[in-house]
mmCIF file of C-alpha atoms in Angstrom:
data_model
loop_
_atom_site.group_PDB
_atom_site.id
_atom_site.type_symbol
_atom_site.label_atom_id
_atom_site.label_comp_id
_atom_site.label_asym_id
_atom_site.label_seq_id
_atom_site.Cartn_x
_atom_site.Cartn_y
_atom_site.Cartn_z
ATOM 1 C CA MET A 7 -5.944 21.293 -23.029
ATOM 2 C CA PHE A 8 -5.835 18.418 -25.514
ATOM 3 C CA ARG A 9 -6.154 15.892 -22.692
ATOM 4 C CA TYR A 10 -9.181 17.737 -21.310
ATOM 5 C CA ILE A 11 -10.891 17.808 -24.738
ATOM 6 C CA TRP A 12 -10.132 14.125 -25.290
ATOM 7 C CA SER A 13 -11.569 13.197 -21.885
ATOM 8 C CA LEU A 14 -14.788 15.041 -22.757
ATOM 9 C CA ILE A 15 -15.032 13.268 -26.108
ATOM 10 C CA SER A 16 -14.367 9.914 -24.443
ATOM 11 C CA TRP A 17 -17.034 10.609 -21.807
ATOM 12 C CA TYR A 18 -19.708 11.239 -24.421
ATOM 13 C CA LEU A 19 -18.589 8.473 -26.791
ATOM 14 C CA ARG A 20 -18.086 5.852 -24.090
ATOM 15 C CA PRO A 21 -21.755 4.653 -23.941
ATOM 16 C CA PHE A 22 -21.869 4.357 -27.734
ATOM 17 C CA ILE A 23 -18.599 2.390 -27.881
ATOM 18 C CA LYS A 24 -19.775 0.099 -25.074
ATOM 19 C CA TRP A 25 -23.070 -0.492 -26.902
ATOM 20 C CA ILE A 26 -21.224 -1.499 -30.086
ATOM 21 C CA LEU A 27 -18.862 -3.840 -28.255
ATOM 22 C CA ARG A 28 -21.727 -5.354 -26.268
ATOM 23 C CA HIS A 29 -23.582 -6.262 -29.454
ATOM 24 C CA THR A 30 -20.523 -7.514 -31.326
ATOM 25 C CA THR A 31 -18.991 -9.557 -28.483
ATOM 26 C CA HIS A 32 -22.250 -10.379 -26.635
ATOM 27 C CA MET A 33 -20.462 -9.469 -23.402
ATOM 28 C CA CYS A 34 -20.601 -6.404 -21.165
ATOM 29 C CA GLU A 35 -17.491 -4.352 -20.439
ATOM 30 C CA LEU A 36 -16.868 -6.053 -17.092
ATOM 31 C CA GLN A 37 -16.949 -9.463 -18.775
ATOM 32 C CA ARG A 38 -14.508 -8.348 -21.453
ATOM 33 C CA ILE A 39 -12.170 -7.068 -18.761
ATOM 34 C CA CYS A 40 -12.368 -10.176 -16.574
ATOM 35 C CA TYR A 41 -11.785 -12.481 -19.532
ATOM 36 C CA GLY A 42 -9.292 -10.338 -21.414
ATOM 37 C CA GLU A 43 -7.038 -8.735 -18.798
ATOM 38 C CA PRO A 44 -4.389 -10.589 -16.768
ATOM 39 C CA SER A 45 -5.282 -11.167 -13.120
ATOM 40 C CA GLY A 46 -3.894 -8.796 -10.526
ATOM 41 C CA ALA A 47 -3.368 -5.097 -11.160
ATOM 42 C CA PRO A 48 -4.225 -4.954 -14.901
ATOM 43 C CA ARG A 49 -7.636 -6.572 -14.404
ATOM 44 C CA THR A 50 -8.417 -4.885 -11.089
ATOM 45 C CA TYR A 51 -7.489 -1.414 -12.334
ATOM 46 C CA ALA A 52 -9.745 -1.888 -15.369
ATOM 47 C CA VAL A 53 -12.686 -3.188 -13.305
ATOM 48 C CA GLU A 54 -12.322 -0.301 -10.858
ATOM 49 C CA TYR A 55 -12.228 2.231 -13.703
ATOM 50 C CA SER A 56 -15.286 0.701 -15.357
ATOM 51 C CA LEU A 57 -17.303 0.654 -12.131
ATOM 52 C CA ARG A 58 -16.432 4.229 -11.187
ATOM 53 C CA LEU A 59 -17.519 5.503 -14.623
ATOM 54 C CA SER A 60 -20.790 3.581 -14.627
ATOM 55 C CA ARG A 61 -23.941 5.673 -14.941
ATOM 56 C CA ASN A 62 -26.211 2.821 -13.898
ATOM 57 C CA PRO A 63 -28.037 3.746 -10.652
ATOM 58 C CA ASP A 64 -27.816 0.184 -9.286
ATOM 59 C CA ILE A 65 -24.061 0.118 -9.833
ATOM 60 C CA LYS A 66 -23.713 3.548 -8.240
ATOM 61 C CA SER A 67 -25.715 2.352 -5.244
ATOM 62 C CA LEU A 68 -23.485 -0.732 -4.994
ATOM 63 C CA LEU A 69 -20.339 1.398 -4.999
ATOM 64 C CA SER A 70 -21.737 3.621 -2.263
ATOM 65 C CA TYR A 71 -22.536 0.521 -0.189
ATOM 66 C CA LEU A 72 -19.035 -0.913 -0.664
ATOM 67 C CA ASP A 73 -17.351 2.423 0.036
ATOM 68 C CA ASP A 74 -19.267 2.799 3.295
ATOM 69 C CA ILE A 75 -18.273 -0.666 4.494
ATOM 70 C CA ALA A 76 -14.590 -0.056 3.712
ATOM 71 C CA ASN A 77 -14.609 3.440 5.239
ATOM 72 C CA GLN A 78 -15.998 1.986 8.470
ATOM 73 C CA ARG A 79 -13.492 -0.891 8.357
ATOM 74 C CA GLY A 80 -16.392 -3.306 8.240
ATOM 75 C CA ILE A 81 -14.840 -5.879 5.904
ATOM 76 C CA THR A 82 -13.948 -8.868 8.052
ATOM 77 C CA VAL A 83 -13.495 -12.563 7.405
ATOM 78 C CA ARG A 84 -17.114 -13.007 8.478
ATOM 79 C CA SER A 85 -18.639 -10.142 6.489
ATOM 80 C CA GLU A 86 -16.536 -10.406 3.346
ATOM 81 C CA ARG A 87 -18.505 -13.294 1.836
ATOM 82 C CA VAL A 88 -21.812 -11.436 2.204
ATOM 83 C CA MET A 89 -20.279 -8.318 0.669
ATOM 84 C CA LEU A 90 -18.889 -10.218 -2.318
ATOM 85 C CA GLU A 91 -22.147 -12.081 -2.897
ATOM 86 C CA GLU A 92 -24.055 -8.782 -2.927
ATOM 87 C CA ALA A 93 -21.597 -7.217 -5.369
ATOM 88 C CA ILE A 94 -21.635 -10.208 -7.718
ATOM 89 C CA ARG A 95 -25.421 -10.565 -7.569
ATOM 90 C CA THR A 96 -25.963 -6.884 -8.350
ATOM 91 C CA VAL A 97 -23.662 -6.975 -11.370
ATOM 92 C CA LEU A 98 -25.087 -10.244 -12.713
ATOM 93 C CA ILE A 99 -28.616 -8.828 -12.585
ATOM 94 C CA THR A 100 -27.755 -5.336 -13.794
ATOM 95 C CA LYS A 101 -25.594 -6.532 -16.680
ATOM 96 C CA LYS A 102 -27.907 -9.485 -17.503
ATOM 97 C CA ILE A 103 -25.110 -12.028 -17.180
ATOM 98 C CA ASN A 104 -26.124 -15.682 -17.065
ATOM 99 C CA PRO A 105 -23.970 -17.252 -14.323
ATOM 100 C CA THR A 106 -24.464 -20.714 -15.801
ATOM 101 C CA ALA A 107 -23.160 -19.637 -19.186
ATOM 102 C CA HIS A 108 -20.343 -17.613 -17.598
ATOM 103 C CA PRO A 109 -19.223 -19.551 -14.505
ATOM 104 C CA ASP A 110 -15.745 -17.971 -14.388
ATOM 105 C CA PHE A 111 -16.953 -14.382 -14.342
ATOM 106 C CA ALA A 112 -18.174 -14.336 -10.721
ATOM 107 C CA LYS A 113 -14.859 -15.608 -9.373
ATOM 108 C CA ALA A 114 -12.756 -13.153 -11.392
ATOM 109 C CA PHE A 115 -15.005 -10.186 -10.655
ATOM 110 C CA GLY A 116 -15.295 -11.084 -6.964
ATOM 111 C CA LYS A 117 -11.498 -11.137 -6.635
ATOM 112 C CA CYS A 118 -11.323 -7.627 -8.082
ATOM 113 C CA VAL A 119 -13.957 -6.389 -5.637
ATOM 114 C CA GLU A 120 -11.997 -7.942 -2.764
ATOM 115 C CA LEU A 121 -8.814 -6.131 -3.831
ATOM 116 C CA ILE A 122 -10.418 -2.765 -4.611
ATOM 117 C CA TRP A 123 -12.303 -2.358 -1.359
ATOM 118 C CA GLY A 124 -9.721 -4.193 0.712
ATOM 119 C CA TYR A 125 -7.229 -1.567 -0.456
ATOM 120 C CA ARG A 126 -9.634 1.224 0.454
ATOM 121 C CA GLN A 127 -10.086 -0.243 3.923
ATOM 122 C CA LEU A 128 -6.309 -0.596 4.285
ATOM 123 C CA CYS A 129 -5.924 3.139 3.618
ATOM 124 C CA VAL A 130 -8.407 3.863 6.410
ATOM 125 C CA GLU A 131 -6.649 1.522 8.851
ATOM 126 C CA CYS A 132 -3.206 2.977 8.146
ATOM 127 C CA GLU A 133 -4.463 6.526 8.572
ATOM 128 C CA GLU A 134 -6.066 5.606 11.896
ATOM 129 C CA LEU A 135 -2.752 4.179 13.106
ATOM 130 C CA ARG A 136 -0.955 7.309 11.932
ATOM 131 C CA GLN A 137 -3.360 9.424 13.942
ATOM 132 C CA THR A 138 -2.864 7.290 17.053
ATOM 133 C CA PRO A 139 -0.171 9.105 19.078
ATOM 134 C CA TYR A 140 2.478 7.198 20.960
ATOM 135 C CA ASP A 141 1.437 7.136 24.617
ATOM 136 C CA SER A 142 4.125 6.323 27.161
ATOM 137 C CA GLU A 143 1.348 5.568 29.674
ATOM 138 C CA ASN A 144 0.014 2.828 27.388
ATOM 139 C CA GLN A 145 1.645 -0.484 28.286
ATOM 140 C CA ALA A 146 1.046 -1.894 24.802
ATOM 141 C CA HIS A 147 2.839 1.066 23.219
ATOM 142 C CA GLU A 148 5.724 0.827 25.672
ATOM 143 C CA GLY A 149 5.962 -2.914 25.154
ATOM 144 C CA LEU A 150 6.192 -2.479 21.386
ATOM 145 C CA LEU A 151 8.945 0.126 21.726
ATOM 146 C CA LEU A 152 10.982 -2.090 24.025
ATOM 147 C CA LYS A 153 10.445 -4.984 21.647
ATOM 148 C CA LEU A 154 11.998 -2.904 18.864
ATOM 149 C CA TRP A 155 15.134 -2.462 20.943
ATOM 150 C CA ASP A 156 15.328 -6.157 21.831
ATOM 151 C CA LEU A 157 14.951 -7.157 18.176
ATOM 152 C CA LEU A 158 17.620 -4.779 16.908
ATOM 153 C CA MET A 159 20.031 -4.910 19.866
ATOM 154 C CA PRO A 160 19.548 -8.352 21.460
ATOM 155 C CA TYR A 161 23.017 -8.401 23.050
ATOM 156 C CA ASP A 162 22.921 -4.877 24.463
ATOM 157 C CA PRO A 163 20.217 -4.468 27.143
ATOM 158 C CA LEU A 164 18.752 -1.040 27.821
ATOM 159 C CA GLU A 165 20.147 0.593 30.932
ATOM 160 C CA ALA A 166 16.912 2.537 31.455
ATOM 161 C CA ARG A 167 13.700 3.480 29.647
ATOM 162 C CA ILE A 168 15.022 6.976 28.991
ATOM 163 C CA THR A 169 18.630 6.745 27.878
ATOM 164 C CA LYS A 170 21.051 7.915 25.211
ATOM 165 C CA GLN A 171 21.214 4.303 24.002
ATOM 166 C CA TRP A 172 18.160 4.975 21.847
ATOM 167 C CA GLN A 173 20.376 7.074 19.627
ATOM 168 C CA ASP A 174 22.295 3.894 18.760
ATOM 169 C CA ILE A 175 19.341 2.770 16.642
ATOM 170 C CA GLY A 176 18.717 6.193 15.181
ATOM 171 C CA PHE A 177 16.347 8.060 17.478
ATOM 172 C CA GLN A 178 17.058 11.747 18.026
ATOM 173 C CA GLY A 179 17.148 11.917 21.803
ATOM 174 C CA ASP A 180 16.899 9.999 25.048
ATOM 175 C CA ASP A 181 13.161 9.268 24.670
ATOM 176 C CA PRO A 182 11.929 7.944 21.291
ATOM 177 C CA LYS A 183 8.297 8.883 21.936
ATOM 178 C CA THR A 184 8.805 12.395 20.551
ATOM 179 C CA ASP A 185 10.020 11.024 17.202
ATOM 180 C CA PHE A 186 6.685 9.346 16.477
ATOM 181 C CA ARG A 187 4.698 12.586 16.453
ATOM 182 C CA GLY A 188 4.310 12.666 12.662
ATOM 183 C CA MET A 189 3.509 9.019 11.968
ATOM 184 C CA GLY A 190 2.127 7.910 15.320
ATOM 185 C CA MET A 191 1.864 4.202 16.000
ATOM 186 C CA LEU A 192 2.083 3.405 12.295
ATOM 187 C CA GLY A 193 5.751 4.398 12.342
ATOM 188 C CA LEU A 194 6.516 2.187 15.337
ATOM 189 C CA GLU A 195 4.578 -0.790 13.994
ATOM 190 C CA ASN A 196 6.454 -0.538 10.689
ATOM 191 C CA LEU A 197 9.838 -0.574 12.416
ATOM 192 C CA VAL A 198 8.917 -3.511 14.648
ATOM 193 C CA TYR A 199 7.536 -5.517 11.707
ATOM 194 C CA PHE A 200 10.727 -4.976 9.711
ATOM 195 C CA ALA A 201 12.938 -6.031 12.623
ATOM 196 C CA LYS A 202 10.784 -9.048 13.470
ATOM 197 C CA GLU A 203 9.866 -10.455 10.058
ATOM 198 C CA TYR A 204 13.094 -9.626 8.218
ATOM 199 C CA PRO A 205 15.769 -9.769 10.947
ATOM 200 C CA SER A 206 18.679 -10.332 8.536
ATOM 201 C CA ALA A 207 17.636 -7.446 6.311
ATOM 202 C CA ALA A 208 16.962 -5.161 9.290
ATOM 203 C CA THR A 209 20.331 -5.976 10.847
ATOM 204 C CA HIS A 210 22.017 -5.357 7.513
ATOM 205 C CA VAL A 211 20.314 -1.971 7.137
ATOM 206 C CA LEU A 212 21.112 -1.032 10.752
ATOM 207 C CA SER A 213 24.787 -1.817 10.162
ATOM 208 C CA HIS A 214 24.775 0.454 7.107
ATOM 209 C CA SER A 215 23.218 3.234 9.182
ATOM 210 C CA MET A 216 26.283 3.087 11.429
ATOM 211 C CA HIS A 217 28.751 3.462 8.554
ATOM 212 C CA PRO A 218 31.416 6.079 9.427
ATOM 213 C CA ARG A 219 30.987 7.918 6.130
ATOM 214 C CA TYR A 220 27.492 7.141 4.827
ATOM 215 C CA GLY A 221 25.704 6.555 8.111
ATOM 216 C CA TYR A 222 22.240 7.881 8.920
ATOM 217 C CA ALA A 223 19.673 7.756 11.732
ATOM 218 C CA PHE A 224 18.051 4.325 11.266
ATOM 219 C CA ALA A 225 14.822 4.986 13.197
ATOM 220 C CA ILE A 226 14.312 8.538 11.902
ATOM 221 C CA VAL A 227 14.827 7.417 8.303
ATOM 222 C CA GLY A 228 12.466 4.506 8.965
ATOM 223 C CA ILE A 229 9.758 6.888 10.153
ATOM 224 C CA ASN A 230 10.321 9.090 7.091
ATOM 225 C CA LEU A 231 9.841 6.030 4.907
ATOM 226 C CA THR A 232 6.581 5.281 6.726
ATOM 227 C CA SER A 233 5.439 8.719 5.571
ATOM 228 C CA MET A 234 6.502 7.911 2.011
ATOM 229 C CA ALA A 235 4.800 4.507 2.040
ATOM 230 C CA LEU A 236 1.582 6.052 3.350
ATOM 231 C CA ARG A 237 1.723 8.762 0.688
ATOM 232 C CA LEU A 238 2.058 6.134 -2.052
ATOM 233 C CA LEU A 239 -0.778 4.145 -0.505
ATOM 234 C CA LYS A 240 -3.205 7.059 -0.214
ATOM 235 C CA ASP A 241 -2.593 8.515 -3.668
ATOM 236 C CA GLY A 242 -3.164 5.086 -5.213
ATOM 237 C CA SER A 243 0.362 4.509 -6.530
ATOM 238 C CA ALA A 244 0.817 1.425 -4.333
ATOM 239 C CA LYS A 245 -2.232 -0.269 -5.856
ATOM 240 C CA THR A 246 -0.060 -1.906 -8.517
ATOM 241 C CA HIS A 247 2.070 -3.742 -5.970
ATOM 242 C CA ILE A 248 -0.744 -4.610 -3.587
ATOM 243 C CA TYR A 249 -3.159 -5.745 -6.321
ATOM 244 C CA ASN A 250 -0.430 -8.014 -7.714
ATOM 245 C CA SER A 251 0.881 -9.365 -4.408
ATOM 246 C CA SER A 252 -2.302 -9.920 -2.378
ATOM 247 C CA LYS A 253 -3.764 -13.412 -2.548
ATOM 248 C CA THR A 254 -6.537 -12.530 -0.113
ATOM 249 C CA LEU A 255 -8.097 -9.365 1.331
ATOM 250 C CA PRO A 256 -5.293 -6.767 1.652
ATOM 251 C CA SER A 257 -4.509 -6.237 5.334
ATOM 252 C CA ILE A 258 -2.100 -4.157 7.401
ATOM 253 C CA ARG A 259 0.444 -6.908 6.742
ATOM 254 C CA ALA A 260 0.455 -5.892 3.064
ATOM 255 C CA PHE A 261 1.386 -2.341 4.027
ATOM 256 C CA HIS A 262 4.102 -3.500 6.423
ATOM 257 C CA GLN A 263 5.676 -5.644 3.709
ATOM 258 C CA PHE A 264 5.528 -2.777 1.240
ATOM 259 C CA TYR A 265 7.274 -0.605 3.827
ATOM 260 C CA CYS A 266 9.966 -3.221 4.458
ATOM 261 C CA TYR A 267 10.761 -3.342 0.759
ATOM 262 C CA LEU A 268 11.052 0.453 0.633
ATOM 263 C CA PHE A 269 13.342 0.583 3.675
ATOM 264 C CA TYR A 270 15.634 -2.158 2.412
ATOM 265 C CA GLU A 271 15.855 -0.684 -1.084
ATOM 266 C CA PHE A 272 16.309 2.885 0.149
ATOM 267 C CA ASP A 273 19.285 1.781 2.225
ATOM 268 C CA GLY A 274 20.973 0.408 -0.893
ATOM 269 C CA PHE A 275 20.038 3.512 -2.892
ATOM 270 C CA TRP A 276 21.487 5.750 -0.180
ATOM 271 C CA ILE A 277 24.799 3.887 -0.094
ATOM 272 C CA GLU A 278 25.052 3.847 -3.903
ATOM 273 C CA SER A 279 24.407 7.607 -3.961
ATOM 274 C CA LYS A 280 27.518 8.139 -1.806
ATOM 275 C CA PRO A 281 26.137 11.220 -0.032
ATOM 276 C CA SER A 282 28.658 13.729 1.245
ATOM 277 C CA ASN A 283 26.537 14.316 4.349
ATOM 278 C CA ILE A 284 23.068 13.788 5.841
ATOM 279 C CA MET A 285 21.912 17.109 4.379
ATOM 280 C CA GLU A 286 21.465 15.295 1.059
ATOM 281 C CA PHE A 287 18.740 13.115 2.548
ATOM 282 C CA SER A 288 15.769 15.041 1.124
ATOM 283 C CA SER A 289 17.081 15.109 -2.444
ATOM 284 C CA ILE A 290 18.100 11.442 -2.376
ATOM 285 C CA GLN A 291 14.753 10.400 -0.912
ATOM 286 C CA GLU A 292 12.964 12.378 -3.622
ATOM 287 C CA LYS A 293 14.951 10.593 -6.334
ATOM 288 C CA PHE A 294 14.230 7.256 -4.677
ATOM 289 C CA GLU A 295 10.502 7.985 -4.482
ATOM 290 C CA ASN A 296 10.447 8.972 -8.155
ATOM 291 C CA ASN A 297 12.109 5.647 -9.029
ATOM 292 C CA ILE A 298 9.503 3.761 -7.012
ATOM 293 C CA ARG A 299 6.679 5.662 -8.714
ATOM 294 C CA MET A 300 8.136 4.813 -12.117
ATOM 295 C CA ALA A 301 8.278 1.138 -11.171
ATOM 296 C CA LEU A 302 4.689 1.213 -9.903
ATOM 297 C CA ALA A 303 3.552 2.721 -13.212
ATOM 298 C CA ASN A 304 4.221 -0.707 -14.727
ATOM 299 C CA PRO A 305 1.035 -2.772 -14.125
ATOM 300 C CA SER A 306 3.057 -5.977 -13.684
ATOM 301 C CA THR A 307 5.186 -4.623 -10.822
ATOM 302 C CA VAL A 308 5.344 -6.525 -7.564
ATOM 303 C CA PHE A 309 8.023 -5.853 -4.940
ATOM 304 C CA ARG A 310 9.922 -8.549 -3.049
ATOM 305 C CA ILE A 311 12.792 -8.066 -0.612
ATOM 306 C CA ASN A 312 16.011 -9.439 -2.064
ATOM 307 C CA LEU A 313 17.796 -10.881 0.939
ATOM 308 C CA SER A 314 21.195 -11.111 -0.722
ATOM 309 C CA VAL A 315 23.336 -8.675 1.236
ATOM 310 C CA ASP A 316 26.547 -6.994 0.201
ATOM 311 C CA ASN A 317 29.205 -5.633 2.487
ATOM 312 C CA ILE A 318 30.434 -2.079 2.038
#
């Protein structure tokens, strides 16, 4: 109740406070943010918050324009410059900012716009991949699945396309295609990226999954972690990491790397938890996700895979 009352008070007082600060600092709120907040998540969060609360019709129109582009996955290397120029121009005019007197503002603000709407577009792309079902008649899908096996088991060729060997890397049955029903092609692409880009880490995790006491189904757990990563992405929790780690427009690569970190760290968390059996998976995953959310609540958080491996 108190929080609700305070939000109402803040909503009504916000224009007055902004007016005072504008006249005492001779800068608009966006300028104060871009000059006063550290780059990355702290600055981008603040810019996003300021823009979303703006009552200015030109700013609202700009946000609608940017949202539409991101929702249609229209931000490309070719179109991004035009989009950024439009966003910067609109804000400079609306907020009466002299670009000559404030040459650093456009660069700082433009970077925030790139991150905010790149993240939104990334959410759309990941959801589209999740909704793309694995199709055994699609040669590209089949090729990616076979590539996963070759990356994880390079010295043990598949005897056939449908075989119990798939269970060796943690699929439930003889044909992995049924295990991708929940996460679609996003789950497969995550697994392949992990095995390809971080082969030492992936091999290390796979070996842990085969542990006689603490073992688990590598592929099934990987697909579950895709679901977790997507949940964190869509509810905005992953913004902290992606805003801090992305040097350019956030792409699907940013999501894959986020996923790889989660998989590698979950493996260690699982082993340290010393589960009595696989039935503890849900509770351990919930604890792990809560830890990740706590870390992401820190605006300086950025995740990197620590490739030092320990034997168990």
